[in-house]
Amino acid sequence: ALTKIRAIEQSSIIRERFPVLAQAASVLGPIEIRNLATVGGNLCNASPAADLPLALMVLDSTVKIVGLSRSRILPVGDFFKDVNQTALDEDELLVEVHIPLSSESSSAAFMKLRHHQTSVDLAIVNVAARLTCPDSICEDARIAAGAVAKTPLHARKAEEMLIGKKIDKELIRNAAGAASEESKPIDDVRASAGYRKRMVAVLVKRALEAALGGLEHGKSKR
């Protein structure tokens, strides 16, 4: 939990085995913040626009929580309860993040849209997606979006549209539209709710296309 964001961004192991996490870390604020901020801090802040939770969610990561009388493990997506609110009790600490190894048939991508696209801007919308497709058929899919609900959004209906099917452009477009429908953004100083909904569809589409491209590149290498 005390691992610095910059260490995640620069780790050769992370870049090789969990590139989507390195992608998310690389756009988390300016380098001064990444040198100081930790993965545990980013999670415990529980911002709806945070970057790392989305990458960790699509990687099926869990967090270990330790208190005075018990320890427990939660999926990262269940750690968030409301805006800036987590599942931690008053006597508990988040001490560990566990990321299971992905299969060679998996590929994931992270996308982030900011108002001026500068490092200090919070996300208007951010998205992570992962596809697991052995033998050209989607066996599993994960889609997570930020800044579009009170907590990071797990787009389950969009995922269900992909599983068991061969991924093509039309299916990706339909799944992206479903993710947009699942989102519940608000108007704020950075963007309107309507704009955010439209951008969910755009970013999910791009993330799924990038993940599919990663699968195809991996097959060509093998």
mmCIF file of C-alpha atoms in Angstrom:
data_model
loop_
_atom_site.group_PDB
_atom_site.id
_atom_site.type_symbol
_atom_site.label_atom_id
_atom_site.label_comp_id
_atom_site.label_asym_id
_atom_site.label_seq_id
_atom_site.Cartn_x
_atom_site.Cartn_y
_atom_site.Cartn_z
ATOM 1 C CA ALA A 1 0.000 0.000 0.000
ATOM 2 C CA LEU A 2 2.962 2.348 0.543
ATOM 3 C CA THR A 3 4.367 1.824 -2.953
ATOM 4 C CA LYS A 4 4.896 5.171 -4.657
ATOM 5 C CA ILE A 5 3.016 5.905 -7.875
ATOM 6 C CA ARG A 6 6.279 6.756 -9.613
ATOM 7 C CA ALA A 7 7.695 3.346 -8.664
ATOM 8 C CA ILE A 8 4.681 1.658 -10.250
ATOM 9 C CA GLU A 9 5.055 3.766 -13.367
ATOM 10 C CA GLN A 10 8.756 2.919 -13.750
ATOM 11 C CA SER A 11 8.739 -0.735 -12.668
ATOM 12 C CA SER A 12 9.812 -3.050 -15.482
ATOM 13 C CA ILE A 13 7.849 -5.866 -13.839
ATOM 14 C CA ILE A 14 4.642 -3.793 -13.733
ATOM 15 C CA ARG A 15 5.111 -2.574 -17.310
ATOM 16 C CA GLU A 16 5.590 -6.145 -18.527
ATOM 17 C CA ARG A 17 2.944 -7.974 -16.503
ATOM 18 C CA PHE A 18 0.371 -5.248 -15.731
ATOM 19 C CA PRO A 19 0.873 -2.535 -18.371
ATOM 20 C CA VAL A 20 -2.594 -1.065 -17.775
ATOM 21 C CA LEU A 21 -1.547 -0.220 -14.204
ATOM 22 C CA ALA A 22 1.641 1.448 -15.425
ATOM 23 C CA GLN A 23 -0.455 3.437 -17.934
ATOM 24 C CA ALA A 24 -2.769 4.672 -15.186
ATOM 25 C CA ALA A 25 0.158 5.545 -12.900
ATOM 26 C CA SER A 26 1.909 7.514 -15.647
ATOM 27 C CA VAL A 27 -0.970 10.018 -15.960
ATOM 28 C CA LEU A 28 -1.742 10.411 -12.258
ATOM 29 C CA GLY A 29 -0.956 14.080 -11.740
ATOM 30 C CA PRO A 30 2.421 15.785 -12.266
ATOM 31 C CA ILE A 31 5.650 13.966 -11.520
ATOM 32 C CA GLU A 32 6.017 15.786 -8.182
ATOM 33 C CA ILE A 33 2.784 14.132 -7.010
ATOM 34 C CA ARG A 34 3.726 10.724 -8.397
ATOM 35 C CA ASN A 35 7.010 10.885 -6.467
ATOM 36 C CA LEU A 36 5.119 11.345 -3.176
ATOM 37 C CA ALA A 37 1.711 9.700 -3.575
ATOM 38 C CA THR A 38 1.148 6.020 -2.806
ATOM 39 C CA VAL A 39 -1.212 3.427 -4.199
ATOM 40 C CA GLY A 40 -2.836 3.118 -0.764
ATOM 41 C CA GLY A 41 -3.319 6.869 -0.587
ATOM 42 C CA ASN A 42 -4.912 6.980 -4.022
ATOM 43 C CA LEU A 43 -7.335 4.230 -3.034
ATOM 44 C CA CYS A 44 -8.157 5.571 0.438
ATOM 45 C CA ASN A 45 -8.841 9.072 -0.895
ATOM 46 C CA ALA A 46 -11.723 7.427 -2.770
ATOM 47 C CA SER A 47 -12.067 10.111 -5.411
ATOM 48 C CA PRO A 48 -14.594 9.152 -8.109
ATOM 49 C CA ALA A 49 -12.059 10.459 -10.666
ATOM 50 C CA ALA A 50 -9.052 8.489 -9.367
ATOM 51 C CA ASP A 51 -6.958 6.589 -11.916
ATOM 52 C CA LEU A 52 -5.440 3.568 -10.167
ATOM 53 C CA PRO A 53 -8.726 2.038 -8.930
ATOM 54 C CA LEU A 54 -9.925 1.528 -12.507
ATOM 55 C CA ALA A 55 -6.793 -0.332 -13.587
ATOM 56 C CA LEU A 56 -6.841 -2.415 -10.406
ATOM 57 C CA MET A 57 -10.529 -3.239 -10.856
ATOM 58 C CA VAL A 58 -10.134 -4.607 -14.385
ATOM 59 C CA LEU A 59 -7.176 -6.682 -13.143
ATOM 60 C CA ASP A 60 -9.476 -8.301 -10.521
ATOM 61 C CA SER A 61 -7.306 -6.944 -7.718
ATOM 62 C CA THR A 62 -8.109 -7.195 -4.017
ATOM 63 C CA VAL A 63 -7.121 -5.173 -0.967
ATOM 64 C CA LYS A 64 -6.107 -6.526 2.446
ATOM 65 C CA ILE A 65 -7.536 -4.596 5.378
ATOM 66 C CA VAL A 66 -6.238 -5.046 8.928
ATOM 67 C CA GLY A 67 -7.886 -3.835 12.145
ATOM 68 C CA LEU A 68 -7.447 -4.397 15.865
ATOM 69 C CA SER A 69 -9.513 -7.583 15.946
ATOM 70 C CA ARG A 70 -9.650 -8.873 12.378
ATOM 71 C CA SER A 71 -8.253 -8.773 8.881
ATOM 72 C CA ARG A 72 -10.263 -9.068 5.696
ATOM 73 C CA ILE A 73 -9.907 -9.027 1.928
ATOM 74 C CA LEU A 74 -12.154 -7.110 -0.449
ATOM 75 C CA PRO A 75 -12.290 -6.722 -4.230
ATOM 76 C CA VAL A 76 -11.040 -3.244 -5.081
ATOM 77 C CA GLY A 77 -14.431 -2.261 -6.493
ATOM 78 C CA ASP A 78 -16.130 -3.069 -3.159
ATOM 79 C CA PHE A 79 -13.675 -0.887 -1.233
ATOM 80 C CA PHE A 80 -15.468 2.316 -2.289
ATOM 81 C CA LYS A 81 -18.774 3.240 -0.642
ATOM 82 C CA ASP A 82 -19.395 6.879 -1.634
ATOM 83 C CA VAL A 83 -17.553 10.022 -2.658
ATOM 84 C CA ASN A 84 -14.353 10.035 -0.557
ATOM 85 C CA GLN A 85 -15.720 7.191 1.577
ATOM 86 C CA THR A 86 -14.293 3.667 1.818
ATOM 87 C CA ALA A 87 -15.162 0.419 3.577
ATOM 88 C CA LEU A 88 -12.501 1.057 6.237
ATOM 89 C CA ASP A 89 -13.666 1.082 9.857
ATOM 90 C CA GLU A 90 -12.112 3.550 12.283
ATOM 91 C CA ASP A 91 -9.582 1.000 13.594
ATOM 92 C CA GLU A 92 -8.594 -0.366 10.175
ATOM 93 C CA LEU A 93 -5.783 0.243 7.690
ATOM 94 C CA LEU A 94 -5.365 -0.765 4.080
ATOM 95 C CA VAL A 95 -2.054 -2.641 4.123
ATOM 96 C CA GLU A 96 -1.775 -4.566 0.874
ATOM 97 C CA VAL A 97 -2.969 -4.749 -2.727
ATOM 98 C CA HIS A 98 -2.973 -8.116 -4.470
ATOM 99 C CA ILE A 99 -3.017 -8.361 -8.277
ATOM 100 C CA PRO A 100 -3.465 -11.841 -9.765
ATOM 101 C CA LEU A 101 -1.401 -12.691 -12.808
ATOM 102 C CA SER A 102 -3.317 -12.353 -16.066
ATOM 103 C CA SER A 103 -3.326 -15.057 -18.697
ATOM 104 C CA GLU A 104 -1.444 -14.651 -21.960
ATOM 105 C CA SER A 105 -4.850 -14.381 -23.628
ATOM 106 C CA SER A 106 -5.611 -11.118 -21.773
ATOM 107 C CA SER A 107 -4.922 -7.530 -22.746
ATOM 108 C CA ALA A 108 -5.977 -4.282 -21.069
ATOM 109 C CA ALA A 109 -5.849 -0.528 -21.726
ATOM 110 C CA PHE A 110 -6.374 2.738 -19.848
ATOM 111 C CA MET A 111 -7.752 6.007 -21.256
ATOM 112 C CA LYS A 112 -8.087 9.435 -19.619
ATOM 113 C CA LEU A 113 -9.767 12.615 -20.817
ATOM 114 C CA ARG A 114 -8.907 15.909 -19.084
ATOM 115 C CA HIS A 115 -10.133 19.440 -19.706
ATOM 116 C CA HIS A 116 -6.806 20.837 -20.926
ATOM 117 C CA GLN A 117 -5.032 17.452 -21.103
ATOM 118 C CA THR A 118 -2.378 18.732 -18.703
ATOM 119 C CA SER A 119 -0.936 16.645 -15.878
ATOM 120 C CA VAL A 120 -2.581 18.701 -13.128
ATOM 121 C CA ASP A 121 -6.136 18.298 -14.465
ATOM 122 C CA LEU A 122 -8.469 15.760 -12.898
ATOM 123 C CA ALA A 123 -10.219 13.379 -15.254
ATOM 124 C CA ILE A 124 -13.430 14.407 -16.950
ATOM 125 C CA VAL A 125 -13.790 10.706 -17.701
ATOM 126 C CA ASN A 126 -11.272 7.886 -17.303
ATOM 127 C CA VAL A 127 -11.674 4.276 -18.363
ATOM 128 C CA ALA A 128 -9.930 0.930 -18.088
ATOM 129 C CA ALA A 129 -10.874 -2.214 -19.999
ATOM 130 C CA ARG A 130 -9.549 -5.756 -20.184
ATOM 131 C CA LEU A 131 -10.375 -8.567 -22.614
ATOM 132 C CA THR A 132 -9.546 -12.246 -22.205
ATOM 133 C CA CYS A 133 -10.009 -13.963 -25.546
ATOM 134 C CA PRO A 134 -8.424 -17.353 -26.136
ATOM 135 C CA ASP A 135 -9.240 -18.811 -29.560
ATOM 136 C CA SER A 136 -10.757 -15.489 -30.762
ATOM 137 C CA ILE A 137 -13.802 -15.772 -28.469
ATOM 138 C CA CYS A 138 -14.168 -13.421 -25.503
ATOM 139 C CA GLU A 139 -14.010 -15.562 -22.389
ATOM 140 C CA ASP A 140 -14.023 -12.672 -19.938
ATOM 141 C CA ALA A 141 -14.257 -8.868 -19.999
ATOM 142 C CA ARG A 142 -13.796 -6.060 -17.503
ATOM 143 C CA ILE A 143 -14.774 -2.417 -17.947
ATOM 144 C CA ALA A 144 -14.402 0.303 -15.298
ATOM 145 C CA ALA A 145 -15.036 4.043 -15.593
ATOM 146 C CA GLY A 146 -14.273 6.998 -13.346
ATOM 147 C CA ALA A 147 -15.738 10.485 -12.779
ATOM 148 C CA VAL A 148 -19.165 9.224 -13.894
ATOM 149 C CA ALA A 149 -20.687 8.029 -10.597
ATOM 150 C CA LYS A 150 -20.174 8.429 -6.846
ATOM 151 C CA THR A 151 -17.690 5.555 -6.914
ATOM 152 C CA PRO A 152 -15.661 3.939 -9.714
ATOM 153 C CA LEU A 153 -18.178 2.334 -12.059
ATOM 154 C CA HIS A 154 -18.063 -1.362 -12.905
ATOM 155 C CA ALA A 155 -19.926 -1.594 -16.235
ATOM 156 C CA ARG A 156 -21.359 -5.078 -15.812
ATOM 157 C CA LYS A 157 -24.017 -4.911 -18.547
ATOM 158 C CA ALA A 158 -21.425 -3.840 -21.101
ATOM 159 C CA GLU A 159 -19.163 -6.697 -20.015
ATOM 160 C CA GLU A 160 -21.964 -9.230 -20.415
ATOM 161 C CA MET A 161 -22.479 -8.127 -24.013
ATOM 162 C CA LEU A 162 -18.899 -9.152 -24.860
ATOM 163 C CA ILE A 163 -18.549 -12.488 -23.074
ATOM 164 C CA GLY A 164 -18.928 -15.572 -25.239
ATOM 165 C CA LYS A 165 -18.723 -13.667 -28.510
ATOM 166 C CA LYS A 166 -16.136 -12.858 -31.138
ATOM 167 C CA ILE A 167 -15.118 -9.241 -30.672
ATOM 168 C CA ASP A 168 -15.658 -6.976 -33.674
ATOM 169 C CA LYS A 169 -16.168 -3.251 -34.264
ATOM 170 C CA GLU A 170 -19.951 -3.369 -34.000
ATOM 171 C CA LEU A 171 -19.881 -5.332 -30.741
ATOM 172 C CA ILE A 172 -17.346 -2.910 -29.267
ATOM 173 C CA ARG A 173 -19.514 0.041 -30.293
ATOM 174 C CA ASN A 174 -22.604 -1.538 -28.715
ATOM 175 C CA ALA A 175 -20.762 -2.366 -25.499
ATOM 176 C CA ALA A 176 -19.420 1.187 -25.313
ATOM 177 C CA GLY A 177 -22.952 2.507 -25.660
ATOM 178 C CA ALA A 178 -24.129 0.190 -22.885
ATOM 179 C CA ALA A 179 -21.360 1.439 -20.592
ATOM 180 C CA SER A 180 -22.476 4.995 -21.283
ATOM 181 C CA GLU A 181 -26.039 4.101 -20.323
ATOM 182 C CA GLU A 182 -24.800 2.567 -17.050
ATOM 183 C CA SER A 183 -22.951 5.735 -16.083
ATOM 184 C CA LYS A 184 -24.558 8.307 -13.777
ATOM 185 C CA PRO A 185 -22.434 11.442 -14.079
ATOM 186 C CA ILE A 186 -23.179 14.888 -12.698
ATOM 187 C CA ASP A 187 -22.639 18.436 -13.950
ATOM 188 C CA ASP A 188 -19.640 20.166 -12.391
ATOM 189 C CA VAL A 189 -17.001 22.785 -13.217
ATOM 190 C CA ARG A 190 -15.121 20.389 -15.505
ATOM 191 C CA ALA A 191 -17.947 19.047 -17.686
ATOM 192 C CA SER A 192 -21.669 18.514 -18.035
ATOM 193 C CA ALA A 193 -23.304 15.178 -17.301
ATOM 194 C CA GLY A 194 -24.370 14.843 -20.935
ATOM 195 C CA TYR A 195 -20.846 15.402 -22.228
ATOM 196 C CA ARG A 196 -19.480 12.865 -19.773
ATOM 197 C CA LYS A 197 -21.982 10.257 -20.919
ATOM 198 C CA ARG A 198 -20.930 10.756 -24.525
ATOM 199 C CA MET A 199 -17.262 10.534 -23.577
ATOM 200 C CA VAL A 200 -17.803 7.275 -21.673
ATOM 201 C CA ALA A 201 -18.863 5.695 -24.960
ATOM 202 C CA VAL A 202 -15.873 7.196 -26.782
ATOM 203 C CA LEU A 203 -13.273 6.151 -24.197
ATOM 204 C CA VAL A 204 -14.692 2.673 -23.624
ATOM 205 C CA LYS A 205 -14.667 2.107 -27.372
ATOM 206 C CA ARG A 206 -11.036 3.234 -27.605
ATOM 207 C CA ALA A 207 -9.983 1.177 -24.586
ATOM 208 C CA LEU A 208 -11.628 -1.977 -25.932
ATOM 209 C CA GLU A 209 -10.064 -1.402 -29.346
ATOM 210 C CA ALA A 210 -6.654 -0.959 -27.714
ATOM 211 C CA ALA A 211 -7.127 -4.117 -25.638
ATOM 212 C CA LEU A 212 -8.158 -6.054 -28.742
ATOM 213 C CA GLY A 213 -5.129 -4.676 -30.573
ATOM 214 C CA GLY A 214 -2.936 -5.878 -27.714
ATOM 215 C CA LEU A 215 -4.368 -9.371 -28.053
ATOM 216 C CA GLU A 216 -3.728 -9.425 -31.778
ATOM 217 C CA HIS A 217 -0.171 -8.142 -31.281
ATOM 218 C CA GLY A 218 0.448 -10.826 -28.684
ATOM 219 C CA LYS A 219 -0.750 -13.553 -31.031
ATOM 220 C CA SER A 220 1.488 -12.258 -33.825
ATOM 221 C CA LYS A 221 4.490 -12.390 -31.451
ATOM 222 C CA ARG A 222 3.701 -15.994 -30.543
#
